Structure formats: C-alpha cells, structure tokens
Coordinates of C-alpha atoms in Angstrom, one line a residue:
X1 CA 107.3 116.6 122.4
X2 CA 107.8 119.4 124.9
X3 CA 109.3 122.7 123.6
X4 CA 111.8 122.7 126.5
X5 CA 113.4 119.5 125.1
X6 CA 113.8 121.1 121.7
X7 CA 115.1 124.3 123.1
X8 CA 117.7 122.4 125.1
X9 CA 118.9 120.4 122.1
X10 CA 119.1 123.6 120.0
X11 CA 121.3 125.2 122.6
X12 CA 123.5 122.1 122.9
X13 CA 123.9 121.8 119.1
X14 CA 124.9 125.5 118.9
X15 CA 127.4 125.1 121.7
X16 CA 129.4 122.2 120.1
X17 CA 131.5 122.3 117.0
X18 CA 131.9 118.6 116.8
X19 CA 129.8 117.2 114.0
X20 CA 129.7 113.7 115.6
X21 CA 128.2 115.2 118.8
X22 CA 125.6 117.2 116.8
X23 CA 124.6 114.1 115.0
X24 CA 124.3 112.2 118.3
X25 CA 122.2 114.9 119.8
X26 CA 119.8 115.0 116.9
X27 CA 119.6 111.2 116.7
X28 CA 118.5 111.1 120.4
X29 CA 115.9 113.8 119.8
X30 CA 114.5 112.0 116.7
X31 CA 114.2 108.8 118.7
X32 CA 112.0 110.6 121.2
X33 CA 109.9 112.5 118.6
X34 CA 106.6 111.4 117.2
X35 CA 106.3 111.4 113.5
X36 CA 103.7 114.3 113.7
X37 CA 106.3 116.4 115.5
X38 CA 109.0 116.2 112.8
X39 CA 107.5 118.8 110.4
X40 CA 107.9 121.3 113.2
X41 CA 111.0 120.1 115.0
X42 CA 113.3 120.1 112.0
X43 CA 112.6 123.7 110.8
X44 CA 112.7 125.0 114.4
X45 CA 116.1 123.5 114.9
X46 CA 117.4 125.2 111.8
X47 CA 115.8 128.5 112.8
X48 CA 113.0 128.5 110.3
X49 CA 109.3 129.0 110.9
X50 CA 107.0 126.8 108.7
X51 CA 104.7 129.8 108.6
X52 CA 107.4 132.2 107.2
X53 CA 107.4 135.8 108.5
X54 CA 104.8 136.5 111.1
X55 CA 104.7 140.3 111.0
X56 CA 105.8 140.6 114.6
X57 CA 108.2 143.4 115.3
X58 CA 110.5 144.3 118.1
X59 CA 108.0 146.5 119.8
X60 CA 105.7 143.6 120.5
X61 CA 108.4 141.1 121.3
X62 CA 110.2 143.4 123.8
X63 CA 107.2 143.7 126.1
X64 CA 108.2 141.8 129.3
X65 CA 106.0 138.8 130.1
X66 CA 106.4 136.8 133.3
X67 CA 107.7 133.3 132.4
X68 CA 106.0 130.1 133.4
X69 CA 107.5 128.2 136.3
X70 CA 107.3 124.7 134.7
X71 CA 107.5 123.6 131.1
X72 CA 104.2 122.5 129.6
X73 CA 104.2 123.8 126.0
X74 CA 104.4 121.2 123.3
X75 CA 105.9 121.9 119.9
X76 CA 102.5 121.3 118.3
X77 CA 100.9 123.8 120.6
X78 CA 103.5 126.4 119.7
X79 CA 103.1 125.7 116.0
X80 CA 99.3 126.2 116.3
X81 CA 99.8 129.5 118.2
X82 CA 102.3 130.8 115.6
X83 CA 100.0 129.7 112.8
X84 CA 97.2 131.8 114.3
X85 CA 99.7 134.7 114.7
X86 CA 100.7 134.5 111.1
X87 CA 97.0 134.8 110.0
X88 CA 96.3 138.0 111.9
X89 CA 95.4 140.9 109.6
X90 CA 93.2 143.9 109.2
X91 CA 91.9 146.4 111.8
X92 CA 93.1 145.7 115.3
X93 CA 95.8 143.3 114.1
X94 CA 98.5 144.9 116.1
X95 CA 96.6 144.5 119.4
X96 CA 95.7 140.9 118.4
X97 CA 99.4 140.1 117.6
X98 CA 100.4 141.5 121.0
X99 CA 97.7 139.4 122.7
X100 CA 98.8 136.2 121.0
X101 CA 102.5 136.8 121.7
X102 CA 101.7 137.5 125.3
X103 CA 99.7 134.3 125.5
X104 CA 102.6 132.3 124.0
X105 CA 105.4 133.9 126.1
X106 CA 103.3 133.6 129.3
X107 CA 103.0 129.8 128.8
X108 CA 106.8 129.5 128.2
X109 CA 109.6 129.2 130.8
X110 CA 112.5 131.6 130.7
X111 CA 114.6 129.3 128.6
X112 CA 111.7 128.7 126.2
X113 CA 111.0 132.4 125.9
X114 CA 114.7 132.9 124.9
X115 CA 114.4 130.2 122.3
X116 CA 111.1 131.5 120.9
X117 CA 112.4 135.1 120.8
X118 CA 115.4 133.9 118.7
X119 CA 113.2 131.8 116.5
X120 CA 110.7 134.6 115.7
X121 CA 113.4 137.2 115.1
X122 CA 115.5 134.8 113.0
X123 CA 118.5 134.7 115.4
X124 CA 118.4 130.9 115.8
X125 CA 120.9 129.9 113.2
X126 CA 122.6 126.5 113.2
X127 CA 124.5 126.6 109.9
X128 CA 124.1 123.6 107.6
X129 CA 121.9 121.8 110.1
X130 CA 119.8 120.0 107.5
X131 CA 122.9 118.0 106.4
X132 CA 123.6 117.0 110.1
X133 CA 119.9 116.2 110.6
X134 CA 120.0 113.7 107.7
X135 CA 122.9 111.8 109.6
X136 CA 121.0 112.0 112.9
X137 CA 117.8 110.7 111.3
X138 CA 119.8 107.8 109.7
X139 CA 121.4 107.0 113.1
X140 CA 118.0 107.2 114.9
X141 CA 116.2 104.8 112.5
X142 CA 119.0 102.5 111.4
X143 CA 118.7 103.6 107.7
X144 CA 121.7 104.0 105.5
X145 CA 122.7 107.7 105.4
X146 CA 123.2 107.7 101.6
X147 CA 119.7 106.3 101.2
X148 CA 118.2 109.0 103.5
X149 CA 120.1 111.7 101.6
X150 CA 118.8 110.5 98.3
X151 CA 115.3 110.2 99.5
X152 CA 115.5 113.8 100.8
X153 CA 116.8 114.9 97.4
X154 CA 113.9 113.2 95.6
X155 CA 111.2 114.3 98.0
X156 CA 112.5 117.8 98.1
X157 CA 111.8 117.9 101.9
X158 CA 113.7 116.6 104.8
X159 CA 110.6 116.8 107.0
X160 CA 108.6 114.6 104.6
X161 CA 111.3 111.9 104.6
X162 CA 111.8 112.1 108.4
X163 CA 108.0 111.8 109.1
X164 CA 107.8 108.7 106.9
X165 CA 111.0 107.1 108.4
X166 CA 109.9 107.6 112.0
X167 CA 106.4 106.3 111.2
X168 CA 107.4 103.3 109.0
X169 CA 111.1 102.7 109.3
X170 CA 113.8 102.3 106.5
X171 CA 111.4 100.6 104.1
X172 CA 109.6 104.0 103.7
X173 CA 112.6 105.2 101.7
X174 CA 111.5 103.1 98.7
X175 CA 108.6 105.4 98.2
X176 CA 110.7 108.3 97.1
X177 CA 111.5 108.3 93.4
X178 CA 112.2 111.0 90.8
X179 CA 108.8 111.7 89.4
X180 CA 107.7 114.2 86.8
X181 CA 105.4 116.7 88.5
X182 CA 107.1 116.4 91.9
X183 CA 109.9 119.0 92.2
X184 CA 113.2 118.2 93.8
X185 CA 115.7 120.5 95.5
X186 CA 118.2 121.9 92.9
X187 CA 121.9 121.2 92.9
X188 CA 123.8 124.2 94.1
X189 CA 127.4 125.5 93.6
X190 CA 130.3 126.3 95.8
X191 CA 132.3 129.4 95.2
X192 CA 135.8 129.7 93.7
X193 CA 137.9 132.8 93.9
X194 CA 138.8 132.7 90.2
X195 CA 138.2 130.7 87.0
X196 CA 141.8 129.5 87.1
X197 CA 141.2 128.0 90.6
X198 CA 138.0 126.3 89.5
X199 CA 139.5 124.8 86.4
X200 CA 142.5 123.6 88.4
X201 CA 140.2 121.8 90.8
X202 CA 137.9 120.3 88.2
X203 CA 140.1 119.6 85.2
X204 CA 138.0 119.0 82.0
X205 CA 134.9 121.2 82.6
X206 CA 132.2 123.3 81.1
X207 CA 132.2 127.0 81.8
X208 CA 128.7 128.4 81.7
X209 CA 127.2 131.9 82.0
X210 CA 125.8 132.6 85.5
X211 CA 122.6 134.4 85.0
X212 CA 121.2 136.8 87.6
X213 CA 117.7 135.5 87.3
X214 CA 115.3 133.2 89.2
X215 CA 116.1 129.5 89.4
X216 CA 113.3 127.3 88.0
X217 CA 112.6 123.7 87.6
X218 CA 110.2 122.9 84.7
X219 CA 108.2 119.7 84.6
X220 CA 106.2 118.6 81.6
X221 CA 103.9 115.6 81.3
X222 CA 102.1 115.8 78.0
X223 CA 100.2 119.1 77.9
X224 CA 100.6 119.6 81.7
X225 CA 103.5 121.9 82.6
X226 CA 104.4 123.0 86.1
X227 CA 107.1 125.5 87.1
X228 CA 108.7 125.5 90.5
X229 CA 111.2 127.8 92.2
X230 CA 114.4 126.6 94.0
X231 CA 112.3 126.5 97.2
X232 CA 109.8 124.3 95.4
X233 CA 107.0 126.9 95.2
X234 CA 104.7 126.4 92.3
X235 CA 104.7 129.6 90.2
X236 CA 103.2 128.1 87.0
X237 CA 100.3 130.6 86.8
X238 CA 102.7 133.5 87.0
X239 CA 104.8 132.6 84.0
X240 CA 102.6 131.7 81.0
X241 CA 105.5 132.3 78.6
X242 CA 107.5 129.5 80.3
X243 CA 104.6 127.1 80.0
X244 CA 104.3 127.9 76.2
X245 CA 108.1 127.5 75.7
X246 CA 108.0 124.1 77.5
X247 CA 105.1 122.9 75.3
X248 CA 107.1 123.7 72.2
X249 CA 110.0 121.5 73.1
X250 CA 110.4 118.1 71.4
X251 CA 109.9 115.8 74.5
X252 CA 106.6 114.9 76.1
X253 CA 107.8 114.1 79.6
X254 CA 110.8 115.8 81.2
X255 CA 112.3 117.8 84.1
X256 CA 114.5 120.7 83.2
X257 CA 116.7 122.9 85.4
X258 CA 117.4 126.5 84.5
X259 CA 116.6 130.1 85.2
X260 CA 114.1 132.7 84.0
X261 CA 115.5 136.1 83.3
X262 CA 114.2 139.4 81.7
X263 CA 116.0 141.2 79.0
X264 CA 115.7 144.8 77.9
X265 CA 115.2 146.1 74.3
X266 CA 119.0 145.8 73.6
X267 CA 119.1 142.2 74.7
X268 CA 120.9 142.9 78.0
X269 CA 119.6 141.5 81.3
X270 CA 117.4 143.7 83.3
X271 CA 118.2 144.1 87.1
X272 CA 117.5 141.1 89.3
X273 CA 114.9 143.1 91.1
X274 CA 112.8 143.6 87.9
X275 CA 113.0 139.9 87.2
X276 CA 112.2 139.0 90.8
X277 CA 109.3 141.5 90.8
X278 CA 107.8 140.0 87.7
X279 CA 108.1 136.4 89.0
X280 CA 106.6 137.5 92.3
X281 CA 103.6 139.2 90.7
X282 CA 100.3 137.4 91.2
X283 CA 97.9 140.2 90.1
X284 CA 97.2 140.9 86.4
X285 CA 99.8 138.4 85.1
X286 CA 98.9 139.2 81.5
X287 CA 99.9 142.9 81.9
X288 CA 103.0 142.0 83.9
X289 CA 104.1 139.5 81.1
X290 CA 103.8 142.3 78.5
X291 CA 105.7 144.8 80.5
X292 CA 108.4 142.5 81.8
X293 CA 108.5 139.4 79.8
X294 CA 110.9 136.6 81.0
X295 CA 112.7 134.0 79.0
X296 CA 113.6 130.5 80.2
X297 CA 117.3 129.5 79.9
X298 CA 118.0 125.9 80.7
X299 CA 121.3 124.3 81.7
X300 CA 120.5 120.8 82.9
X301 CA 117.9 118.0 82.5
X302 CA 117.0 115.5 85.3
X303 CA 114.6 113.2 83.5
X304 CA 113.5 112.5 79.9
X305 CA 110.7 110.1 78.9
X306 CA 110.7 108.3 82.2
X307 CA 114.5 107.9 82.4
X308 CA 116.1 109.2 85.6
X309 CA 119.3 111.0 84.5
X310 CA 120.5 112.1 87.9
X311 CA 123.4 109.7 88.0
X312 CA 124.5 110.3 84.4
X313 CA 127.7 112.3 84.0
X314 CA 127.1 116.0 83.1
X315 CA 128.3 115.3 79.5
X316 CA 125.6 112.8 79.1
X317 CA 122.9 115.0 80.6
X318 CA 123.9 117.9 78.4
X319 CA 123.7 115.7 75.3
X320 CA 120.1 115.0 76.3
X321 CA 119.5 118.6 77.0
X322 CA 120.8 119.6 73.5
X323 CA 118.6 117.0 71.9
X324 CA 115.6 118.4 73.8
X325 CA 116.1 122.2 74.0
X326 CA 117.1 124.4 71.0
X327 CA 120.4 126.4 71.4
X328 CA 118.8 129.9 72.0
X329 CA 117.0 128.4 75.0
X330 CA 120.2 126.9 76.5
X331 CA 122.7 128.7 78.6
X332 CA 125.9 129.8 76.8
X333 CA 128.9 127.7 77.5
X334 CA 132.4 126.7 76.5
X335 CA 134.2 123.5 77.2
X336 CA 137.8 123.4 78.3
X337 CA 140.1 120.4 78.6
X338 CA 141.8 121.5 81.9
X339 CA 144.2 124.0 83.5
X340 CA 146.1 124.4 80.2
X341 CA 143.0 126.1 78.7
X342 CA 142.3 128.4 81.7
X343 CA 142.9 131.4 79.5
X344 CA 140.0 130.4 77.3
X345 CA 137.8 130.2 80.4
X346 CA 139.0 133.6 81.5
X347 CA 138.1 135.1 78.1
X348 CA 134.6 133.5 78.4
X349 CA 134.2 135.1 81.8
X350 CA 135.2 138.5 80.5
X351 CA 132.7 138.2 77.6
X352 CA 130.0 137.1 80.0
X353 CA 130.5 140.1 82.2
X354 CA 130.4 142.4 79.1
X355 CA 127.1 140.9 78.2
X356 CA 125.8 142.0 81.6
X357 CA 125.7 138.7 83.5
X358 CA 127.1 138.2 87.0
X359 CA 129.8 135.6 86.4
X360 CA 130.2 131.9 85.4
X361 CA 129.6 128.5 86.8
X362 CA 132.4 125.9 86.1
X363 CA 131.1 122.3 86.0
X364 CA 133.0 119.0 86.0
X365 CA 132.1 117.0 82.9
X366 CA 131.9 113.7 84.7
X367 CA 129.7 114.8 87.7
X368 CA 126.3 113.5 88.5
X369 CA 123.4 115.8 89.5
X370 CA 123.5 116.1 93.4
X371 CA 120.0 117.5 93.9
X372 CA 119.6 119.5 97.1
X373 CA 123.3 119.7 97.8
X374 CA 126.2 122.1 97.0
X375 CA 128.2 119.8 94.8
X376 CA 132.0 120.1 94.7
X377 CA 131.8 119.7 90.9
X378 CA 129.9 123.0 90.4
X379 CA 132.0 126.1 91.2
X380 CA 130.6 129.6 90.7
X381 CA 133.0 132.5 90.0
X382 CA 131.9 136.1 90.0
X383 CA 133.6 139.4 90.7
X384 CA 133.3 140.4 94.3
X385 CA 132.0 143.9 94.9
X386 CA 133.3 145.6 98.1
X387 CA 132.6 148.9 99.8
X388 CA 134.0 150.8 102.7
X389 CA 131.0 151.7 104.8
X390 CA 130.4 153.2 108.2
X391 CA 128.7 151.5 111.1
X392 CA 125.7 153.6 112.2
X393 CA 124.2 151.2 114.7
X394 CA 124.2 147.5 115.8
X395 CA 121.6 145.2 117.2
X396 CA 122.1 142.9 120.2
X397 CA 122.3 139.3 119.1
X398 CA 120.4 136.2 120.3
X399 CA 121.2 132.5 120.6
X400 CA 124.9 132.0 120.3
X401 CA 125.3 135.8 119.9
X402 CA 123.5 136.7 123.1
X403 CA 125.4 139.5 124.8
X404 CA 127.2 140.5 121.5
X405 CA 126.4 143.3 119.2
X406 CA 125.7 141.5 116.0
X407 CA 123.5 142.9 113.2
X408 CA 125.3 146.0 111.8
X409 CA 123.5 149.0 110.3
X410 CA 125.7 150.1 107.3
X411 CA 125.9 153.6 105.9
X412 CA 127.5 155.4 102.9
X413 CA 128.5 159.0 102.8
X414 CA 126.0 161.5 101.3
X415 CA 126.5 164.8 99.5
X416 CA 125.6 166.9 102.5
X417 CA 128.3 165.2 104.7
X418 CA 126.0 162.8 106.4
X419 CA 125.4 159.1 106.0
X420 CA 122.6 157.1 104.4
X421 CA 121.8 153.6 105.6
X422 CA 122.1 151.0 102.9
X423 CA 121.1 147.9 104.8
X424 CA 122.2 145.5 107.6
X425 CA 124.3 142.4 107.9
X426 CA 125.3 139.9 110.6
X427 CA 127.3 137.7 108.2
X428 CA 131.0 137.0 107.9
X429 CA 131.8 137.6 111.6
X430 CA 134.1 135.3 113.5
X431 CA 133.7 134.9 117.3
X432 CA 136.7 137.1 117.8
X433 CA 135.3 139.8 115.6
X434 CA 132.0 139.8 117.4
X435 CA 133.8 140.2 120.7
X436 CA 136.0 143.0 119.4
X437 CA 133.2 144.9 117.7
X438 CA 130.9 144.7 120.8
X439 CA 133.6 146.3 122.9
X440 CA 134.5 148.9 120.2
X441 CA 130.9 149.9 119.4
X442 CA 129.9 150.2 123.0
X443 CA 132.7 152.8 123.3
X444 CA 131.1 154.7 120.4
X445 CA 127.5 154.3 121.6
X446 CA 125.3 157.4 121.8
X447 CA 121.9 155.8 122.4
X448 CA 120.4 152.4 123.2
X449 CA 116.8 151.3 123.3
X450 CA 117.4 147.8 124.6
X451 CA 117.7 146.3 121.1
X452 CA 119.6 148.7 118.9
X453 CA 122.7 150.6 120.0
X454 CA 123.2 153.8 117.9
X455 CA 126.9 154.7 117.6
X456 CA 128.9 157.7 116.4
X457 CA 129.7 157.1 112.7
X458 CA 133.4 156.6 113.1
X459 CA 134.1 153.0 112.5
X460 CA 134.7 151.9 108.8
X461 CA 134.1 148.3 107.8
X462 CA 134.8 146.7 104.4
X463 CA 131.7 145.0 103.1
X464 CA 131.4 142.5 100.3
X465 CA 128.1 142.3 98.5
X466 CA 126.5 140.7 95.4
X467 CA 124.7 143.7 94.0
X468 CA 122.1 146.4 94.6
X469 CA 118.4 146.4 94.5
X470 CA 115.9 149.2 94.8
X471 CA 114.3 149.6 98.2
X472 CA 111.8 152.2 99.6
X473 CA 113.0 151.3 103.2
X474 CA 116.3 153.1 102.9
X475 CA 116.9 156.8 102.2
X476 CA 119.1 156.2 99.2
X477 CA 116.4 154.2 97.5
X478 CA 118.6 151.1 97.3
X479 CA 119.9 148.3 99.5
X480 CA 122.8 145.9 99.4
X481 CA 122.2 142.3 98.3
X482 CA 123.9 139.6 100.4
X483 CA 126.1 141.9 102.3
X484 CA 128.8 140.3 104.5
X485 CA 131.7 141.7 106.6
X486 CA 135.2 141.3 105.1
X487 CA 137.2 143.2 107.7
X488 CA 137.3 146.4 109.8
X489 CA 139.3 149.3 108.4
X490 CA 140.6 151.2 111.4
X491 CA 143.2 152.6 109.1
X492 CA 140.4 154.6 107.3
X493 CA 138.5 157.7 108.5
X494 CA 134.7 158.0 108.0
X495 CA 135.5 160.7 105.4
X496 CA 137.1 158.0 103.3
X497 CA 134.1 155.8 103.2
X498 CA 132.3 155.2 99.8
X499 CA 129.6 157.6 98.8
X500 CA 126.0 156.9 97.7
X501 CA 126.8 158.8 94.5
X502 CA 129.7 156.5 93.6
X503 CA 127.7 153.4 94.5
X504 CA 124.8 154.4 92.2
X505 CA 127.2 155.3 89.4
X506 CA 128.7 151.8 89.6
X507 CA 125.2 150.2 89.4
X508 CA 123.3 152.4 86.9
X509 CA 120.7 149.6 86.3
X510 CA 119.2 150.2 89.8
X511 CA 119.3 153.9 90.1
X512 CA 116.1 154.9 92.0

C-alpha cells in the first residue's frame, strides 16, 4: 500500500466527526490493504509508531527537504526506514539520524511529509480510533463486529486479528481464545465525578481502593509464571517477588488482574515514580528488589483451571478470586446495595485517601470482564488536583491542529519572582479554545523559532493533573502527571498563580 493512500485516509478520518463515515473510510482502506500492511497501517492511523520513540528531535525534523513530485513510498518501506532510524546509536548517531530523515522526507511528497512529521512528533491523534477500526475491519471482511471485538480482546492486539482476518477471512476468529500464558488487554474504567454519582449509575456495587501502582496481569501454568503490563510487555524477570507470590497461591493454572505497588516502612504507598522506576529497572534486579520491594495486589481473575471467567458476573469472579488469593493480597473493598448506601461508599473513599491511595473504583456486581475496553460498569473516582499556572510558551500544532498554537508550556511562580516550567499539555482543548489561545498568545509573543512561540508570562490557565513525579528535565525537579486544561483564568493576574513552594508542600512524597 502506498503511504499517500494512508495519509489521505488519515486526513479524511480526522476531518469528519461522523462515526459511520470513519468506519466506511477504514473499511475501504482495509479492503485495499494486504495482510502484511496491517501491522503498520493500524498504528500509523492511530498516530503510533511500532518502533516507539525514535530519538529524533525538532532540530533534525525542521531541516527543509525538497519533496518528491510523485508518490512512490509504500508503508512497508517507511516502516523499514523508521526501524533503521530507531536503531541508530553511538558516536555519529545525530548525523546518521539526520541522513535517514533526509532520505525519508526526500522520497515523500509534500502531503506525505506533513503526515510523517505529525507521526514522528506524535501529533497524529485520532482519538479512540482502534474502536472504529474494529468496526471498519468487520465491515471490510463481513465478520460480525462483536466477534471481531472479542478476538481483539483475547489476542491483545488489533493488528494480529486484522492480519489474520484479511488473510483468511472470518473463520480466522476461531483461533483466538483465552489462553494462560497469552496476555489480554485489561478492562479499563471510565471516570465519575463523585462516589454518589457512580453508585447512582451502577446500583449494587463494590467500592475498591484505587492503587497508584503498575497494572499487571499474572499468568501461572504449573511452575511457570509470567507477568505482563497493561500494554502486554513481559516484565517477569524484573519482579521475582511477584513470581514467588503467584507460586504460593492455591491454584495451578490461572490468570489474575491486579497491580504491583511499593510501600514504605510505615505501610504507606511510595510515590508512583518509585514504583514505576522499580518496575522499569532491568539492571541488578536483586538489589532493586531489596531497595524498593513491590507487592502484588489482585482485584480480578480471568481464568482458573482452564475455565474462562470473562463472561461471569463480577460477584462470581470475585468469589473465585477469594478462593484463590488470600485477603492480604486482595484489594480492599466494601460492597454497597445502591444509592441508599452512598454515605458508606463516601466513608470508604475518605479512608482510602487517608491510607495514601489515589481514590476508588466502583464496580457493578453483575458486570462481565470487558477486556481491552473501558467498561461502563467500572467507574473510577479520585480527587481532582488543579493549579493556576502561567503559559510560558506554546508549540505550533500538526494534523488537525496545523496553524494553531497547541502544546502549552506551563509555569509556576518561584520565590525570586520568576516562573519555573512544570511541563507541557495539549489536552482538554476544544476547537474554540485552540482558536482563542492562538490569537491571544500571538499577541503576547516575544520570540518564535518556527516551532515554539515564547510569550510574556501573563496568561493564567487552570490545569487539572493527577499528581507529580520527579524530573531532572524541569527546573523545579518535578513535573505534572496527566496535565490537561480546564479553563483560562483571565480574571487572575500572573502574581496570583500557584507557586512551586505550595505545589511541593502539597506533594511531600515527591520533593526533589
């Protein structure tokens, strides 16, 4: 498949808000694609690179390269070039990256260059495209959408299912079964503004602690234990204590869903960054395990002794979990009968926050396990942290945001009267907000390098965030986690913005 076809469909999908039109566009694309193209086409459409980050910065990408007159690049050729780019390292790597980028861009037309630029910089964003792609794939192959969705759930990969479907037709879906040893995408939760709202929606439900750890799926088949992340990466060798814990459980064959989290000497959770750092550590695992031990905490079970439990109501799955896993290794919970017991759920949330956890997940008792999807029967509730920060700069957007100032550089006040950058965000912005902030920030501009517009620190913006983590990239030594724009506060002066000092005081666990 030519890259130009993919780039055109990406642009058309981004330009329409009609789900039916998006599905039709993708179905037509899949009919034209060869099975070998699919593992590249699907992530590219969603704005993901199969290779992950390439280590290519703005300096390299901003060098002008004359575009090709006619489209000749195939998606597989592009993937091979990007694969080579991702492997570059060592002395002379910067020059080699520049050469490869120049080779790629020189073979691309102007439209293809624009698509590749957005893809490499992460600006090709199509929202929940995977869900639409499932419908498009079903339409293209004549397979039932529910059957495709379940196969993706069990395979843990839309690309894998798509490749099989396009090669062998709907019969290929029978190959995908829940199997111990093969991870599946986890069920995820929607958000609710309060416990009362969640209980009102779900009725009889379980209210469980929401741990600020790393999601894991643990598979055991006899003495063989494998541990996978929510993105299905195998991290077994990094977490020997989880393997030991799984081998001590009563069952011989099972799949458990839960989190790993690290606790301090007082039994309170350590910062997310410490847990994440431990889980990410590949060198001298034994020392890391002694210094930052992690504990598995399970809240669901998908399979026991060859029995697929996905379609079982949550009450049934939890009964199996309680039989298999001792209470200290299960997440804390309380069960409420409905809205009349909302106060009990509120008390449980308050206790959970006092224990140092980030909130609760409210789960409907009769709900099956919807692997790989945000199920309406799981609702997470956690206090929303907000800050009033000052916009220090903004980056020009790409894709749908071309011509708009998009990615905001956010700063808090410092003791000397200046501002320290805490991170960036492009999230939470409506089209109207993008248009307004582009006009307003251009009025405040003091410098521009073609990519970043530096502005006078006068515009205050309210930012919601999930927490802090340490970072050597920013002058305060910390950065915001999952920052998103709530609204602009033109009623506030920069002198009224939050300070670095007050932010650190509110999060003592991550003081640098």
